[in-house]
Coordinates of C-alpha atoms in Angstrom, one line a residue:
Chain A
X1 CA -23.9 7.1 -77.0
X2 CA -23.3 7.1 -73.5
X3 CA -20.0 6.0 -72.1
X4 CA -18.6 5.0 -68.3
X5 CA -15.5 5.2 -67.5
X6 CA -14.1 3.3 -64.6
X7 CA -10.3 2.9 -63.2
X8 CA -8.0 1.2 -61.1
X9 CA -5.0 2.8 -60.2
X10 CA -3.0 2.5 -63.7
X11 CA -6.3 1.3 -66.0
X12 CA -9.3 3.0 -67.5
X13 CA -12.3 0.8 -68.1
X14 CA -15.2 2.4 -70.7
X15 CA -18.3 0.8 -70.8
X16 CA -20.5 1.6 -73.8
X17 CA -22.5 0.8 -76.4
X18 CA -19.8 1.9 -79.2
X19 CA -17.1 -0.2 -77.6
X20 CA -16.4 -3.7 -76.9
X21 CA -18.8 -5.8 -74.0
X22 CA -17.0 -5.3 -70.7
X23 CA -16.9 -8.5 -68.6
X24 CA -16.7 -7.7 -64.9
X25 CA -15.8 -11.7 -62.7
X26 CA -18.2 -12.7 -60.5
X27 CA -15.5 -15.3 -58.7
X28 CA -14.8 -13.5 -55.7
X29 CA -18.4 -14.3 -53.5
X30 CA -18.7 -16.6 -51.1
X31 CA -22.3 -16.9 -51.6
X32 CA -22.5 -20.4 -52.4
X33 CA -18.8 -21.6 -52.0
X34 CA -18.4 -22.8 -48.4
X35 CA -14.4 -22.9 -48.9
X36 CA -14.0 -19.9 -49.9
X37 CA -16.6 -18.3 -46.8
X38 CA -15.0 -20.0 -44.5
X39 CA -11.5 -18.7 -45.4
X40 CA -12.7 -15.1 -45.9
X41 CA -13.6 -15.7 -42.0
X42 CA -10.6 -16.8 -40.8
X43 CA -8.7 -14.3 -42.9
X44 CA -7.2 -16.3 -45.3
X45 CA -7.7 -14.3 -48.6
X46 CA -5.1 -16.8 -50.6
X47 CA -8.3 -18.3 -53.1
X48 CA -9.3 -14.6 -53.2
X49 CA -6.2 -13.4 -54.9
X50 CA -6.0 -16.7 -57.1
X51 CA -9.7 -16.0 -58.2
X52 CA -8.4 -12.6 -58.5
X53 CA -5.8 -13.3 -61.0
X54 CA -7.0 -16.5 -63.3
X55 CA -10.3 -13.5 -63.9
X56 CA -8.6 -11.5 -65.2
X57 CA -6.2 -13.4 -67.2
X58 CA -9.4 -15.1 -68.4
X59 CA -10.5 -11.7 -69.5
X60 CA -12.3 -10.3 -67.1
X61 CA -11.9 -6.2 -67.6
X62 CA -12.7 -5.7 -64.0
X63 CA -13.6 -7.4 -60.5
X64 CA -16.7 -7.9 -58.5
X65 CA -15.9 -8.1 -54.6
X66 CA -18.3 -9.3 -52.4
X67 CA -17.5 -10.7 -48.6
X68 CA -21.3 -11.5 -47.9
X69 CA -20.8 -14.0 -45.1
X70 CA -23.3 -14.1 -42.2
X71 CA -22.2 -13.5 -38.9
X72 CA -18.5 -12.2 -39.8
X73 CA -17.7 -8.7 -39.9
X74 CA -18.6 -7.4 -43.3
X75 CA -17.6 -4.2 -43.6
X76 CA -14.3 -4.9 -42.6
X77 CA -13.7 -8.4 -44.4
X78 CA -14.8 -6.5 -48.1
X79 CA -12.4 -3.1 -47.5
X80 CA -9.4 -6.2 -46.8
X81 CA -10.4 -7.8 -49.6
X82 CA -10.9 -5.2 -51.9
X83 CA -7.0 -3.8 -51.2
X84 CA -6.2 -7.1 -51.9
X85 CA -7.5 -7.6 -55.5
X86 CA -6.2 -4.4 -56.1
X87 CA -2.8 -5.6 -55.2
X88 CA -2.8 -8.4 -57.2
X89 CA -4.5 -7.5 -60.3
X90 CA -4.6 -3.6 -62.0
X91 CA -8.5 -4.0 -62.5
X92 CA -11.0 -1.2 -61.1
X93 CA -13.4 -3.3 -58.6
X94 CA -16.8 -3.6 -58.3
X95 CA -18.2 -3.5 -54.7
X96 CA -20.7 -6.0 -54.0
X97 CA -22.9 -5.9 -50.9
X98 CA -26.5 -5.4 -49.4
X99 CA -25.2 -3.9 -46.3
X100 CA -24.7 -0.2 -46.5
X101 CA -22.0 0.0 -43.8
X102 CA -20.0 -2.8 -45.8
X103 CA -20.1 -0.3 -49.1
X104 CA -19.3 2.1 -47.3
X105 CA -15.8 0.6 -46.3
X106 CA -15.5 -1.2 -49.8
X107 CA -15.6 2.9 -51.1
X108 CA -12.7 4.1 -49.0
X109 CA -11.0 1.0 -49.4
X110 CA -11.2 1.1 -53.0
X111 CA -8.2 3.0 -55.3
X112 CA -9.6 4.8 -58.6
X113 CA -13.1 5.2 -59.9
X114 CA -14.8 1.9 -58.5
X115 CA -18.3 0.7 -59.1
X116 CA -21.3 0.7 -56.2
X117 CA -23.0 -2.3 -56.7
X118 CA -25.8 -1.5 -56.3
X119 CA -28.6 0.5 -55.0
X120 CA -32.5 -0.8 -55.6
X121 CA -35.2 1.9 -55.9
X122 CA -35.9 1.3 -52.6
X123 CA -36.2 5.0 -50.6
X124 CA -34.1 4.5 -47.5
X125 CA -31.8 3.2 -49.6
X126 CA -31.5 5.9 -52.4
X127 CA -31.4 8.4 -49.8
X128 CA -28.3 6.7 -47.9
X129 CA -26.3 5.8 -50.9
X130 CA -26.3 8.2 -53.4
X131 CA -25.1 10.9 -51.5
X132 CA -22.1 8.1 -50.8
X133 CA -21.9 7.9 -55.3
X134 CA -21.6 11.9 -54.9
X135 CA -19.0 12.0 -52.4
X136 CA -16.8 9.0 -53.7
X137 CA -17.1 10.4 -57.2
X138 CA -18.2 6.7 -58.3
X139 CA -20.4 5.0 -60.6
X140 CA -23.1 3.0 -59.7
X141 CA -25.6 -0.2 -60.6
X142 CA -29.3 0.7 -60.2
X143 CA -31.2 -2.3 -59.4
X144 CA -35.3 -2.2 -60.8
X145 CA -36.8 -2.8 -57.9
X146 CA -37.8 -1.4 -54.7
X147 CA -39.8 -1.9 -51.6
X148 CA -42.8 -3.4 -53.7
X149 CA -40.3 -6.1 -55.3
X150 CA -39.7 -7.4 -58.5
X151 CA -42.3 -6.7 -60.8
X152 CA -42.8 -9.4 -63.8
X153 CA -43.9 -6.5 -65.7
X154 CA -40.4 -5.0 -67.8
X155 CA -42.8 -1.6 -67.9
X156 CA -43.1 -1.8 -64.2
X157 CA -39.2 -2.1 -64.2
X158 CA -38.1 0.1 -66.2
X159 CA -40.4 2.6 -65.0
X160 CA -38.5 1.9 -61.6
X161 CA -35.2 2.3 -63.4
X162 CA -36.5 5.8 -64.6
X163 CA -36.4 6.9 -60.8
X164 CA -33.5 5.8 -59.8
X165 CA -32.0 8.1 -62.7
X166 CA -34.1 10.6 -61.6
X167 CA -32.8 10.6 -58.5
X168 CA -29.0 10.2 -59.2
X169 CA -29.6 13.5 -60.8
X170 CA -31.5 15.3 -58.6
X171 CA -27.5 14.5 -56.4
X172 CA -25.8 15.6 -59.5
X173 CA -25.0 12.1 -60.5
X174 CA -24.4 11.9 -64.5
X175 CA -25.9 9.6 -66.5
X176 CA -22.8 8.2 -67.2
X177 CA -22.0 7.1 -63.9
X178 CA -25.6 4.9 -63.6
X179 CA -25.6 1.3 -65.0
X180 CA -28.9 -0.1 -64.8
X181 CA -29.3 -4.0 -63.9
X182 CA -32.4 -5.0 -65.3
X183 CA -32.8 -8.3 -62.7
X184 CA -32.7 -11.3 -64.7
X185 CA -35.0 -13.7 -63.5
X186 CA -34.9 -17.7 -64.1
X187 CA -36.6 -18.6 -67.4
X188 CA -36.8 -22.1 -66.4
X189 CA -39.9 -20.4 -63.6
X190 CA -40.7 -17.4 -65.6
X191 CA -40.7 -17.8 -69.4
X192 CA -40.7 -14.3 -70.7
X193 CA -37.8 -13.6 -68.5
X194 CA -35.6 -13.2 -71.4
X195 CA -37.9 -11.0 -73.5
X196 CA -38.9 -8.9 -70.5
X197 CA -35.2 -8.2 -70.3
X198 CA -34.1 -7.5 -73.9
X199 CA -37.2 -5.3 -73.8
X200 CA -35.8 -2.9 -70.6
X201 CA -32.6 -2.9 -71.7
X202 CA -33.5 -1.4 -75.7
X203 CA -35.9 0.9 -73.5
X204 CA -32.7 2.2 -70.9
X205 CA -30.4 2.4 -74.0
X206 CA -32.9 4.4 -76.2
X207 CA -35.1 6.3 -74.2
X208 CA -33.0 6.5 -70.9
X209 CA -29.9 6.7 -72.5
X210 CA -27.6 4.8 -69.8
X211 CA -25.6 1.6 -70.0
X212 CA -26.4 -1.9 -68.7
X213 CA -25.5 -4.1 -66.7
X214 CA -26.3 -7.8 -65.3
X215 CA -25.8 -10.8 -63.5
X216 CA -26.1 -13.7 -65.9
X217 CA -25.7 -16.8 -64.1
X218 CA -29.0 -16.8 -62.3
X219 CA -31.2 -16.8 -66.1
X220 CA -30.3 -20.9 -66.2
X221 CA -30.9 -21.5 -62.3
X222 CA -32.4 -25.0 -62.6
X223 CA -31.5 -25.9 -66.3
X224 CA -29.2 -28.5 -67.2
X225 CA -25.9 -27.1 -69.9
X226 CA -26.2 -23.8 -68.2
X227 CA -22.9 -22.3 -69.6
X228 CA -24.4 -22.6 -73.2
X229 CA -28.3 -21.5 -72.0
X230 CA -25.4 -17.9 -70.1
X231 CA -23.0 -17.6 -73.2
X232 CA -26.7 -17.6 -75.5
X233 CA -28.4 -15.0 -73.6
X234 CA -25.5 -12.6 -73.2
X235 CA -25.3 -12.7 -76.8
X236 CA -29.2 -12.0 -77.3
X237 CA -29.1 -9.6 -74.5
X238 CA -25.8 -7.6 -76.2
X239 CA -27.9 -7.4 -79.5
X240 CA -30.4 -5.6 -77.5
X241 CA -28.3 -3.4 -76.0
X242 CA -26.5 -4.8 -72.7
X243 CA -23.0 -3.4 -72.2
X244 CA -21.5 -5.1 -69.5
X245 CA -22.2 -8.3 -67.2
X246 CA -20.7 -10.0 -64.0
X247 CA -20.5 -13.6 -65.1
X248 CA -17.6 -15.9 -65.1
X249 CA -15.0 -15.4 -68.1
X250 CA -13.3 -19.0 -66.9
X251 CA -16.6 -20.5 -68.2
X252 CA -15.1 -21.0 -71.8
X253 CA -18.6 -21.4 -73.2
X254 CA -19.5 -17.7 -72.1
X255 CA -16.4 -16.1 -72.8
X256 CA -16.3 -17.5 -76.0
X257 CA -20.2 -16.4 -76.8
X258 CA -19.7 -12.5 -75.5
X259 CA -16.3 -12.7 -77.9
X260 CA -18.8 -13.3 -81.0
X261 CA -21.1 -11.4 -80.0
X262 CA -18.4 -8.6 -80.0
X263 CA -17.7 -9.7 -83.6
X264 CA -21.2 -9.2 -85.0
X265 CA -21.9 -6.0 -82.6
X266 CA -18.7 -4.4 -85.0
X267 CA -16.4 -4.4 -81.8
X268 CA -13.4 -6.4 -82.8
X269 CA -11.8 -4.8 -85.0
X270 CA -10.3 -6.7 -88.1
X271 CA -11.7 -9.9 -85.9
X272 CA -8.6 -9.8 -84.5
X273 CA -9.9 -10.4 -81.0
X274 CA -11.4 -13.6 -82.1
X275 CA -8.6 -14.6 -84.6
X276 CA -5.8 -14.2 -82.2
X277 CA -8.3 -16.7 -79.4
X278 CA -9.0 -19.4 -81.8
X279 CA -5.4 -19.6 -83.1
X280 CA -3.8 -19.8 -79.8
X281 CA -4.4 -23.9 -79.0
X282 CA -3.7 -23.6 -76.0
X283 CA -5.7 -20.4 -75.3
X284 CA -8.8 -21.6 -77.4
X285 CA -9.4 -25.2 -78.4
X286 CA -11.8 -25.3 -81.7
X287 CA -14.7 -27.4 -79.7
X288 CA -16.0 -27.4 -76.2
X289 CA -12.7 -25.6 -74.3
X290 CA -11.2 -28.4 -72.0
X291 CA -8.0 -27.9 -71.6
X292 CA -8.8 -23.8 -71.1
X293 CA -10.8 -25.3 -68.4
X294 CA -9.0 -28.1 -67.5
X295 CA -5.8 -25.3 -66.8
X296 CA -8.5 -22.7 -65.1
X297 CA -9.5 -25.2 -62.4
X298 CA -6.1 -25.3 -61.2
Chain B
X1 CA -47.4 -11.0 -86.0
X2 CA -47.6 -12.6 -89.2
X3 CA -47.5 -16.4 -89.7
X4 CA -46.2 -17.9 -92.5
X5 CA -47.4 -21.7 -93.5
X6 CA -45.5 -24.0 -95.3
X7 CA -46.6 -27.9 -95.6
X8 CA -45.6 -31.1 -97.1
X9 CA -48.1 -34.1 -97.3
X10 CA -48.2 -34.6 -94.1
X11 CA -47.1 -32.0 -92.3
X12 CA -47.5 -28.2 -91.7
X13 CA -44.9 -26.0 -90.2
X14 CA -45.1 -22.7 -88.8
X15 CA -43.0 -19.8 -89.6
X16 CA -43.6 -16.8 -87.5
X17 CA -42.6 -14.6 -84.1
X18 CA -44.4 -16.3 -81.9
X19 CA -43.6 -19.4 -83.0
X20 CA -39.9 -21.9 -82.5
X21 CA -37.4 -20.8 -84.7
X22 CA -37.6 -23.0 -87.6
X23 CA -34.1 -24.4 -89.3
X24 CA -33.9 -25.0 -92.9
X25 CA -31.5 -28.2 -93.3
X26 CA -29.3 -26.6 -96.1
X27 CA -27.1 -30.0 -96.7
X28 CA -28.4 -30.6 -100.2
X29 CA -26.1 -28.8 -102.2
X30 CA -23.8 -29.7 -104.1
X31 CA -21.9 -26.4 -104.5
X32 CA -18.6 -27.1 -102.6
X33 CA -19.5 -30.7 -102.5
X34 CA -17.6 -32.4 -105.3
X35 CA -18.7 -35.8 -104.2
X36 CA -21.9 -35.0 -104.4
X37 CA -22.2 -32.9 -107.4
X38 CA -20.7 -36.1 -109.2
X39 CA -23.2 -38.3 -107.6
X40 CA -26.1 -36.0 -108.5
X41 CA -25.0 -35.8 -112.1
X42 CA -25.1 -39.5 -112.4
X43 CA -28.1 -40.2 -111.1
X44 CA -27.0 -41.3 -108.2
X45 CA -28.9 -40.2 -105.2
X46 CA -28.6 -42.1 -102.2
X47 CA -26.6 -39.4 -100.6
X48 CA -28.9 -36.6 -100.6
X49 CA -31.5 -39.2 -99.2
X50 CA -29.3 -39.8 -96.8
X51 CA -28.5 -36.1 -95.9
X52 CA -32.2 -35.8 -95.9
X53 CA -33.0 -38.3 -93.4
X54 CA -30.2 -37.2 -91.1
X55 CA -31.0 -33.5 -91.0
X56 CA -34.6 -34.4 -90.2
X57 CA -33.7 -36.5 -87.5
X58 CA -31.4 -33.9 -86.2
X59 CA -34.5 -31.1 -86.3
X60 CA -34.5 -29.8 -89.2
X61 CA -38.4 -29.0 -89.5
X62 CA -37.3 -28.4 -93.6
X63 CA -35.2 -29.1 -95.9
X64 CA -33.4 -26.8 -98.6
X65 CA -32.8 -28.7 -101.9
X66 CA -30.2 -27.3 -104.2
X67 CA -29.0 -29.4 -107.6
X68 CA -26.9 -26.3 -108.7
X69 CA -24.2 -28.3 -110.8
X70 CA -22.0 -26.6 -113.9
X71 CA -23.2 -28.2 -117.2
X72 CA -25.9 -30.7 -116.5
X73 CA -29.7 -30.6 -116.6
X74 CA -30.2 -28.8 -113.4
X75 CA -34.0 -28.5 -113.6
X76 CA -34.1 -32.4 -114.0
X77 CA -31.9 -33.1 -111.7
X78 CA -33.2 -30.7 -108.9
X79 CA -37.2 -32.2 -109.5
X80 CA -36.1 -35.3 -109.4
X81 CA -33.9 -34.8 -106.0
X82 CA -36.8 -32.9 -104.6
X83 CA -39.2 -36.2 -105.3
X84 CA -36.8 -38.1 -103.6
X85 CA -36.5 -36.3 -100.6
X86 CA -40.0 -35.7 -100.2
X87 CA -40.6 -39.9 -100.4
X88 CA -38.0 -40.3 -97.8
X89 CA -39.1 -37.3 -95.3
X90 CA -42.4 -35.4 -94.3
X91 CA -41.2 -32.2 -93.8
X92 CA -41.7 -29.2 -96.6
X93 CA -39.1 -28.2 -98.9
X94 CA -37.6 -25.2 -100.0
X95 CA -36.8 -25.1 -104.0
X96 CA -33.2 -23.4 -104.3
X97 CA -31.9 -22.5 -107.9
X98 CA -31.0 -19.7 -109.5
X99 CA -32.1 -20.7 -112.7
X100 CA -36.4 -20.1 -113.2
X101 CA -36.3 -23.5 -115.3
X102 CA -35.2 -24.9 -112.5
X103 CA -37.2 -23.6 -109.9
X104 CA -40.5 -24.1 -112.3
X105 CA -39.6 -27.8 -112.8
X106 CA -39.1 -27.9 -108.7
X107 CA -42.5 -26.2 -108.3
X108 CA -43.9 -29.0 -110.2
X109 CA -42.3 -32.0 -108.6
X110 CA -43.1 -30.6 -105.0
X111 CA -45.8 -32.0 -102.7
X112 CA -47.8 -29.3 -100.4
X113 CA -46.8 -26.0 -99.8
X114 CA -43.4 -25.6 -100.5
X115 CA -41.0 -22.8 -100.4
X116 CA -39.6 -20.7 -103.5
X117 CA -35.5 -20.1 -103.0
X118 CA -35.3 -17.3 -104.5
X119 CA -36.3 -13.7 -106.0
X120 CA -34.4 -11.0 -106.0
X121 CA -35.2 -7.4 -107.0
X122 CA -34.4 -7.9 -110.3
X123 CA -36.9 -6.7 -112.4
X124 CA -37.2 -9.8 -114.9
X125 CA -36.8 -12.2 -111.9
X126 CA -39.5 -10.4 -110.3
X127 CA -42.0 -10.1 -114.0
X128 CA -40.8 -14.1 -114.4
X129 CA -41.2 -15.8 -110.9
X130 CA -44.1 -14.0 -109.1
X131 CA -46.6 -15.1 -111.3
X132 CA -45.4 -18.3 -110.9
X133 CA -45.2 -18.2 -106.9
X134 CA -48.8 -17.2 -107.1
X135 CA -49.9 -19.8 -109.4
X136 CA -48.5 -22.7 -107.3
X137 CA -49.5 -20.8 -104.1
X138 CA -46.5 -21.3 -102.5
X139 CA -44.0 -19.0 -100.5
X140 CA -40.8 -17.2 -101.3
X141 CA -37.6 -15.7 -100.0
X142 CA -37.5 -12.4 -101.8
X143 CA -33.7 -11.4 -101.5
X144 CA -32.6 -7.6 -101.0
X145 CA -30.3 -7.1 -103.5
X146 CA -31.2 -5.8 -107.4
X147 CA -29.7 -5.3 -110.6
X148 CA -26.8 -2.6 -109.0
X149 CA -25.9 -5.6 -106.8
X150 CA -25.2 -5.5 -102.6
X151 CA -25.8 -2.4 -101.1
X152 CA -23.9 -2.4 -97.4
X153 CA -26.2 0.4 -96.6
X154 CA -28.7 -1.7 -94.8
X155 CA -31.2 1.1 -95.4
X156 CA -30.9 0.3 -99.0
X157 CA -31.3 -3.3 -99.0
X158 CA -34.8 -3.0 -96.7
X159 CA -36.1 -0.8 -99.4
X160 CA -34.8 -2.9 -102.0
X161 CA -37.5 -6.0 -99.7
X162 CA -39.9 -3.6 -99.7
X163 CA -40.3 -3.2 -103.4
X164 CA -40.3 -6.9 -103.4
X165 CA -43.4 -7.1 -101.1
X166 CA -45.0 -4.5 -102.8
X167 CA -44.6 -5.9 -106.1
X168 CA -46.1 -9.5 -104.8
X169 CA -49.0 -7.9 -103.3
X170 CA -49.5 -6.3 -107.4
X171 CA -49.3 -10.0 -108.1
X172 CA -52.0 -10.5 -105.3
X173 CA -49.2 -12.9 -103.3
X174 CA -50.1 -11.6 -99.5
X175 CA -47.5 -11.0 -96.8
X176 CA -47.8 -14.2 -95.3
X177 CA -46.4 -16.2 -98.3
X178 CA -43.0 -13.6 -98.5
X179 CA -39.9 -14.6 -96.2
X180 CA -37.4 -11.5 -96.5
X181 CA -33.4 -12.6 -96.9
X182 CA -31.7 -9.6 -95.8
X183 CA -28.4 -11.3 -97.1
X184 CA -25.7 -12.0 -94.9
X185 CA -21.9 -10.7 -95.6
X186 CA -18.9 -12.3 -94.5
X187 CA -18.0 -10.3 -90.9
X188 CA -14.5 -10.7 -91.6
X189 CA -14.4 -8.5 -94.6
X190 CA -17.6 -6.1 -93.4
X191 CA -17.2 -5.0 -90.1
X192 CA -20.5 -3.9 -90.0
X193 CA -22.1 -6.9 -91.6
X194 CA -23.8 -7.7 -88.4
X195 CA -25.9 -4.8 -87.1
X196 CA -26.3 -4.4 -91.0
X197 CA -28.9 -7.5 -90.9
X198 CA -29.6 -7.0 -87.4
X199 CA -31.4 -3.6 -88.4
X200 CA -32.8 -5.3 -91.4
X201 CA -34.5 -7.9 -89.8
X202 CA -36.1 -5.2 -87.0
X203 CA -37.2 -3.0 -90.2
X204 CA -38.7 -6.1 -91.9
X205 CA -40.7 -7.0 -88.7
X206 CA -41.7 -4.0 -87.2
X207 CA -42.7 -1.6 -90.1
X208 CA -43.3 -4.3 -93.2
X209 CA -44.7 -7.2 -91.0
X210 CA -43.5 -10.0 -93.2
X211 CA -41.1 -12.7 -91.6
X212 CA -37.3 -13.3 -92.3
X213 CA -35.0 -15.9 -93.2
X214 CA -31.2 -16.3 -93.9
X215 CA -28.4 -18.3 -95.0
X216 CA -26.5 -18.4 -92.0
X217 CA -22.8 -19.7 -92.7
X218 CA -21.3 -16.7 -94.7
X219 CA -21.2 -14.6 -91.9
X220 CA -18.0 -16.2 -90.4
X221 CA -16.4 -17.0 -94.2
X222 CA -12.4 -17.0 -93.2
X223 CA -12.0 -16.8 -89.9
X224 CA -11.8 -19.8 -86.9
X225 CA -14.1 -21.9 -85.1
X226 CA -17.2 -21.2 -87.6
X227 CA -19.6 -23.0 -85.3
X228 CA -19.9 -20.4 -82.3
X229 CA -19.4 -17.6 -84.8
X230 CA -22.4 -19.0 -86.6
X231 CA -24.7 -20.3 -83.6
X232 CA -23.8 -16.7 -81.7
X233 CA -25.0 -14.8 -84.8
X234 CA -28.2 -17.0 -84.9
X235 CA -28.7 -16.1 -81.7
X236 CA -28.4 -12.4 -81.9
X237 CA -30.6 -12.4 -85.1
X238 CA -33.5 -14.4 -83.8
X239 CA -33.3 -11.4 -80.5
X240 CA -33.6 -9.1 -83.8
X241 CA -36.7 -10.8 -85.3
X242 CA -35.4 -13.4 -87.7
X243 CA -37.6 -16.5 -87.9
X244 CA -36.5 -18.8 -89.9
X245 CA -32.5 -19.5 -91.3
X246 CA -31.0 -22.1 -93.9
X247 CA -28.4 -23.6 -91.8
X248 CA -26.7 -27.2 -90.9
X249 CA -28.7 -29.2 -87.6
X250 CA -25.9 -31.3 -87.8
X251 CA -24.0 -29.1 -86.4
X252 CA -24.5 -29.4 -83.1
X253 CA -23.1 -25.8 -81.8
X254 CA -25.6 -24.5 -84.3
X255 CA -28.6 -26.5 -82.7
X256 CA -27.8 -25.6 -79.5
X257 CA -27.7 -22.3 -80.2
X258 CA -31.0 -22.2 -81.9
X259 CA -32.5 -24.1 -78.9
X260 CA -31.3 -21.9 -76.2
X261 CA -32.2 -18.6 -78.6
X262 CA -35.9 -20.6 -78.5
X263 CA -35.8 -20.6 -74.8
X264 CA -35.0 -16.9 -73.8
X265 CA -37.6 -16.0 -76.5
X266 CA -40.4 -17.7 -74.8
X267 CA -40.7 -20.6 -77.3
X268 CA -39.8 -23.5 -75.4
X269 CA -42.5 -24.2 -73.0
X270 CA -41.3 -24.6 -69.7
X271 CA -38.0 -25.3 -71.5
X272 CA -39.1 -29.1 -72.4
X273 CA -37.4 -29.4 -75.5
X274 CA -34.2 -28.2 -74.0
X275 CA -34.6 -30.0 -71.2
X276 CA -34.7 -33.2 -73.1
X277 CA -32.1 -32.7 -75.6
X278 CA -29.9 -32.1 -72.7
X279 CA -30.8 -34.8 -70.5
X280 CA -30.5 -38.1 -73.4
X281 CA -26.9 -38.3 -73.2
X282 CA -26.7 -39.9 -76.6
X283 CA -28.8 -36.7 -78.0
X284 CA -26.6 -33.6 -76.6
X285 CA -23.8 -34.5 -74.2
X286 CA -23.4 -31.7 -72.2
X287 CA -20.0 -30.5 -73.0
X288 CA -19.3 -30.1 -77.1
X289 CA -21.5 -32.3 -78.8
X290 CA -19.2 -34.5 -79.4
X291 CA -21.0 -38.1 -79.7
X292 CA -24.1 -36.3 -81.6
X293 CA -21.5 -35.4 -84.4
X294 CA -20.0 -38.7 -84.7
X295 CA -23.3 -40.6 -84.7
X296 CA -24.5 -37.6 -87.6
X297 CA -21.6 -38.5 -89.6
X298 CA -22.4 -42.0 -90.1

């Protein structure tokens, strides 16, 4: 079984599928949180290092970082950001951005073994960031699709995931530094979203032999109770392989889920994990998690 | 993919993978139940009417009827409940005893197509109850465990179901009328009890094309918050192939569970039914399930 190790400055961070489901927080992005944008911009970063903090108290084993704000200075508002986090909390990062200059930055910026997130199969991309993966000695998120777009076709993806390995190799990028995201679509618009995904994710894990990795947030886009339709579909998407996702571990509903799922996939040893979270009261209340949430919002 | 029918008077339901999950309402059972069981063996049975009605309105599509009380006339008893229930529902039953008396007497009193709970690999269960399964035409959960007991070699117990199906198809039962239990362990005492079934239920779908059912509350026997454990582990088993499991609808965690596992498997056309049990806010609030529990305990 493949593993991927990651690190901040004092941790080390394995991904795999012999070891417990790695949650990385998907907090820190302003896409979508007008506040927080709008800070970034003015150089406040005081919500980032609060989101920074309650993540990974929540659980969160490392941090996503994105700045993607129109208009601003990317580049320069992600490396600031990134030193931040890594102030605050002793979590390797994740580097989150479709500008290439802005990774770039995010890379140098970054202390440890950080994640690139992420490179699509797209040519002009693959041929401007993996030689940045090599250099940085980093690992990376493929992405299944390329100039063409997303296909509905898992096949078609996974076939697209096949390059991108292909390719990391052909720089001398191991395995174990590619995590393949398998793009989760919305299954409220595409109903064999979740199949098509469970079926890329057995096919990496067996025939390509990497790890996974995805965004869960967007499968309930639309749907009303989203955090149980997220907490359901990690679960289902662990048992089919996945080893890692950037979702929210302040969402109690999805923590909660990925913690069972960790149970049943043989990863808690003892149950202890899950014993020590349902005992606490104030950690883990036995139904529906207010007052975790209730204290997260603060 | 292999369907499996079962039907009351009225109704028919669907067992297979390309159909909704279907949930087994497994309140009728007296075994932990003192008040019941003391009911029951008076003749009293306005509470398992009343636990049918409830579990059907909660969506249980059929109900599992158990009379399994020390010292009393158990085959009596459990044809007579199984009469009831099927004068005060329409959905199918599923005959649960472990004594063939019992079960023969059940066979008799049921309306339809009903469901035979259960055989093992035991040779004289098998020589005893097959015949009988094909003489009433009805289905059966044939349970992977013989003679020599449990094995926790999964391996074991699929071979141990696919003696079973080989020995109905000598009896001329087809695939279509066998539901595979691959028998769930407590995960607090068997680490491994999870991926155990898990590979199980692949095995029994993928290479002897019969469908699958379980007894889901054992798996979280001992340890805290039962509810997500169980709902999670649903969850992860229907990814793995399971398609059908003896479980509580009143439990609203469980449902929910179930529904969502439903929707990332492509069973919930565009999400309808989870749409509208999560818009009636006196069906499925959207935090806990809170009000649906209260109103189910009445």
């Amino acid at each position: 079984m493949t593993t991927t190790i990651l690190s901040s400055k004092t941790k080390e961070v394995i991904i795999g599928a012999g070891h417990p489901f790695v949650i990385i927080g998907e907090r820190i992005n302003p896409t979508g949180r007008k506040l927080l944008a709008t800070e970034m911009s003015a150089g406040d970063f005081s919500r980032v290092k609060a989101d920074a903090r309650a993540q990974v108290q929540a659980g969160a084993q490392m941090l996503d970082v994105n700045a993607g704000i129109p208009l601003v200075d990317e580049p320069a508002i992600l490396a600031q950001a990134i030193k931040l986090v890594q102030e605050v909390t002793d979590v390797p990062v994740s580097i989150d951005s479709s500008i290439i200059e802005a990774l770039e930055q995010g890379l140098a910026a970054a202390v440890g073994k950080p994640l690139l997130n992420s490179i699509t199969g797209e040519e002009e991309r693959l041929a401007r960031l993996l030689p940045l993966v090599k250099k940085y000695g980093c690992a990376f998120i493929g992405i299944s699709n390329d100039e063409s777009g997303i296909s509905e076709d898992p096949d078609v993806r996974f076939a697209m995931a096949q390059k991108i390995v292909q390719r990391a190799q052909d720089y001398g990028i191991p395995k174990s530094d590619i995590l393949i995201d398998p793009l989760v679509m919305p299954i409220g618009a595409m109903r064999q979203a979740g199949q098509a995904v469970f079926r890329i994710l057995r096919r990496c894990r067996d025939e390509l032999e990497v790890n996974t990795c995805c965004g869960a947030s967007n499968v309930s886009f639309g749907l009303p109770s989203r955090p149980v339709l997220n907490g359901t579909f990690l679960a289902m998407a662990i048992a089919n392989g996945l080893t890692c996702a950037i979702t929210n571990p302040l969402e109690e509903t999805i923590k909660r889920a990925i913690m069972a799922a960790d149970v049943f996939m043989g990863h808690d040893e003892n149950c202890m994990t899950w014993i020590q979270a349902n005992r606490d009261p104030t950690a883990a209340p036995t139904e529906g998690g207010r007052r975790e949430r209730r204290r997260a919002q603060h």
